[in-house]
Amino acid sequence: MSLIDYIVLTVAVYFIMIAVQVVAAWRTQSLSTLAGPRDDISDKGVFIGRCRRANHNMVEGMLLFFPLAFVALHTNPTGTLAVTGAALFVFARIVYAFMYWFGVPWLRTLTWAVSLLGLILIFLQVLPV
């Protein structure tokens, strides 16, 4: 896969994570409540809270991933380090979402660290020498 493929896959993963949160919320709240302003809604259930926190963490990761990936794409689109780093980031984030949703603490932390390693690899690719 190319760096562009991993950029698109990252967006797809996040879209699926949002969909999981929506379905989980829909199972505990009425559609009319979810369609409203949500001022008085709190997370009903552990799973919805985990989904929300996993999604928030994914946004934080993407804030680092996308600029690094785009710089790598611009400077060296076939750079092995950047492509490997992007693959690590994306696939670790997929596993991370499941680990977060189902409350697996140490594996969740390990997969987060693998995704961070992926970001570091991309950073090393774009680092000016």
Short mmCIF file of C-alpha atoms in Angstrom, two decimals:
data_model
loop_
_atom_site.label_atom_id
_atom_site.label_comp_id
_atom_site.label_asym_id
_atom_site.label_seq_id
_atom_site.Cartn_x
_atom_site.Cartn_y
_atom_site.Cartn_z
CA MET A 1 0.00 0.00 0.00
CA SER A 2 1.07 3.58 -0.57
CA LEU A 3 1.19 6.50 1.80
CA ILE A 4 -1.97 7.89 0.20
CA ASP A 5 -3.73 4.57 0.84
CA TYR A 6 -2.85 4.80 4.54
CA ILE A 7 -4.07 8.39 4.73
CA VAL A 8 -7.43 7.35 3.25
CA LEU A 9 -7.57 4.24 5.45
CA THR A 10 -7.05 6.40 8.54
CA VAL A 11 -10.11 8.45 7.61
CA ALA A 12 -12.09 5.24 7.03
CA VAL A 13 -11.07 3.87 10.42
CA TYR A 14 -12.16 7.07 12.13
CA PHE A 15 -15.47 7.04 10.24
CA ILE A 16 -16.11 3.48 11.46
CA MET A 17 -15.21 4.49 15.02
CA ILE A 18 -17.77 7.31 14.83
CA ALA A 19 -20.37 4.89 13.45
CA VAL A 20 -19.77 2.48 16.35
CA GLN A 21 -20.28 5.32 18.83
CA VAL A 22 -23.48 6.41 17.06
CA VAL A 23 -24.92 2.90 17.07
CA ALA A 24 -24.02 2.46 20.73
CA ALA A 25 -25.67 5.78 21.63
CA TRP A 26 -28.73 4.94 19.56
CA ARG A 27 -29.20 1.76 21.59
CA THR A 28 -29.44 3.75 24.84
CA GLN A 29 -31.06 7.03 23.75
CA SER A 30 -34.12 7.77 21.66
CA LEU A 31 -33.62 9.11 18.17
CA SER A 32 -35.42 12.33 19.09
CA THR A 33 -33.03 12.83 22.02
CA LEU A 34 -30.00 12.25 19.78
CA ALA A 35 -31.41 14.62 17.15
CA GLY A 36 -31.76 17.41 19.72
CA PRO A 37 -29.09 19.72 21.14
CA ARG A 38 -27.83 17.02 23.58
CA ASP A 39 -27.43 19.53 26.39
CA ASP A 40 -28.62 17.12 29.07
CA ILE A 41 -27.23 13.87 27.68
CA SER A 42 -24.60 11.99 29.61
CA ASP A 43 -22.91 8.78 28.56
CA LYS A 44 -25.28 5.96 29.40
CA GLY A 45 -23.09 2.98 29.90
CA VAL A 46 -19.40 2.27 29.98
CA PHE A 47 -19.17 1.32 26.30
CA ILE A 48 -20.40 4.68 25.01
CA GLY A 49 -17.91 6.51 27.20
CA ARG A 50 -15.12 4.29 25.92
CA CYS A 51 -16.20 4.94 22.32
CA ARG A 52 -16.19 8.68 22.92
CA ARG A 53 -12.76 8.62 24.56
CA ALA A 54 -11.29 6.33 21.87
CA ASN A 55 -12.61 8.70 19.18
CA HIS A 56 -11.16 11.70 20.98
CA ASN A 57 -7.80 9.95 21.23
CA MET A 58 -7.95 9.07 17.52
CA VAL A 59 -8.43 12.76 16.69
CA GLU A 60 -5.36 13.60 18.75
CA GLY A 61 -3.38 10.95 16.87
CA MET A 62 -4.62 12.17 13.50
CA LEU A 63 -3.52 15.70 14.37
CA LEU A 64 0.02 14.35 14.39
CA PHE A 65 -0.37 11.75 11.64
CA PHE A 66 -1.85 13.87 8.85
CA PRO A 67 0.72 16.70 8.82
CA LEU A 68 3.58 14.21 9.00
CA ALA A 69 2.07 12.02 6.30
CA PHE A 70 1.44 14.97 3.98
CA VAL A 71 4.98 16.29 4.43
CA ALA A 72 6.33 12.79 3.73
CA LEU A 73 4.05 12.52 0.71
CA HIS A 74 5.35 15.84 -0.61
CA THR A 75 9.04 15.23 0.06
CA ASN A 76 9.43 11.49 -0.54
CA PRO A 77 6.16 9.69 -1.35
CA THR A 78 7.79 6.27 -1.65
CA GLY A 79 9.94 6.60 1.46
CA THR A 80 9.99 3.20 3.13
CA LEU A 81 10.22 4.63 6.63
CA ALA A 82 7.14 6.81 6.15
CA VAL A 83 5.08 4.03 4.55
CA THR A 84 6.07 1.60 7.30
CA GLY A 85 5.27 4.20 9.94
CA ALA A 86 1.88 4.91 8.38
CA ALA A 87 1.08 1.19 8.30
CA LEU A 88 2.04 0.83 11.95
CA PHE A 89 -0.06 3.84 12.87
CA VAL A 90 -3.18 2.72 11.03
CA PHE A 91 -3.17 -0.94 11.99
CA ALA A 92 -2.24 -0.22 15.60
CA ARG A 93 -5.10 2.28 15.77
CA ILE A 94 -7.54 -0.36 14.52
CA VAL A 95 -6.44 -2.72 17.29
CA TYR A 96 -6.36 0.18 19.76
CA ALA A 97 -10.02 0.96 19.11
CA PHE A 98 -11.06 -2.60 19.97
CA MET A 99 -8.82 -2.68 23.03
CA TYR A 100 -10.33 0.60 24.23
CA TRP A 101 -13.93 -0.40 23.50
CA PHE A 102 -13.60 -3.67 25.39
CA GLY A 103 -11.47 -2.36 28.26
CA VAL A 104 -8.22 -4.30 27.71
CA PRO A 105 -5.76 -2.05 29.57
CA TRP A 106 -2.22 -3.26 28.86
CA LEU A 107 -2.79 -4.26 25.24
CA ARG A 108 -4.49 -0.93 24.68
CA THR A 109 -1.41 0.87 25.97
CA LEU A 110 0.88 -1.35 23.88
CA THR A 111 -1.08 -0.68 20.68
CA TRP A 112 -1.05 3.03 21.44
CA ALA A 113 2.74 2.83 21.77
CA VAL A 114 2.99 1.00 18.43
CA SER A 115 0.97 3.76 16.77
CA LEU A 116 3.31 6.31 18.36
CA LEU A 117 6.28 4.37 16.97
CA GLY A 118 4.65 4.69 13.55
CA LEU A 119 4.47 8.46 13.97
CA ILE A 120 8.12 8.54 15.00
CA LEU A 121 9.11 6.59 11.88
CA ILE A 122 7.28 9.07 9.66
CA PHE A 123 8.91 11.93 11.55
CA LEU A 124 12.34 10.38 10.99
CA GLN A 125 11.59 10.17 7.26
CA VAL A 126 10.76 13.89 7.01
CA LEU A 127 13.34 15.13 9.49
CA PRO A 128 15.74 17.48 7.71
CA VAL A 129 19.24 16.04 7.70
#
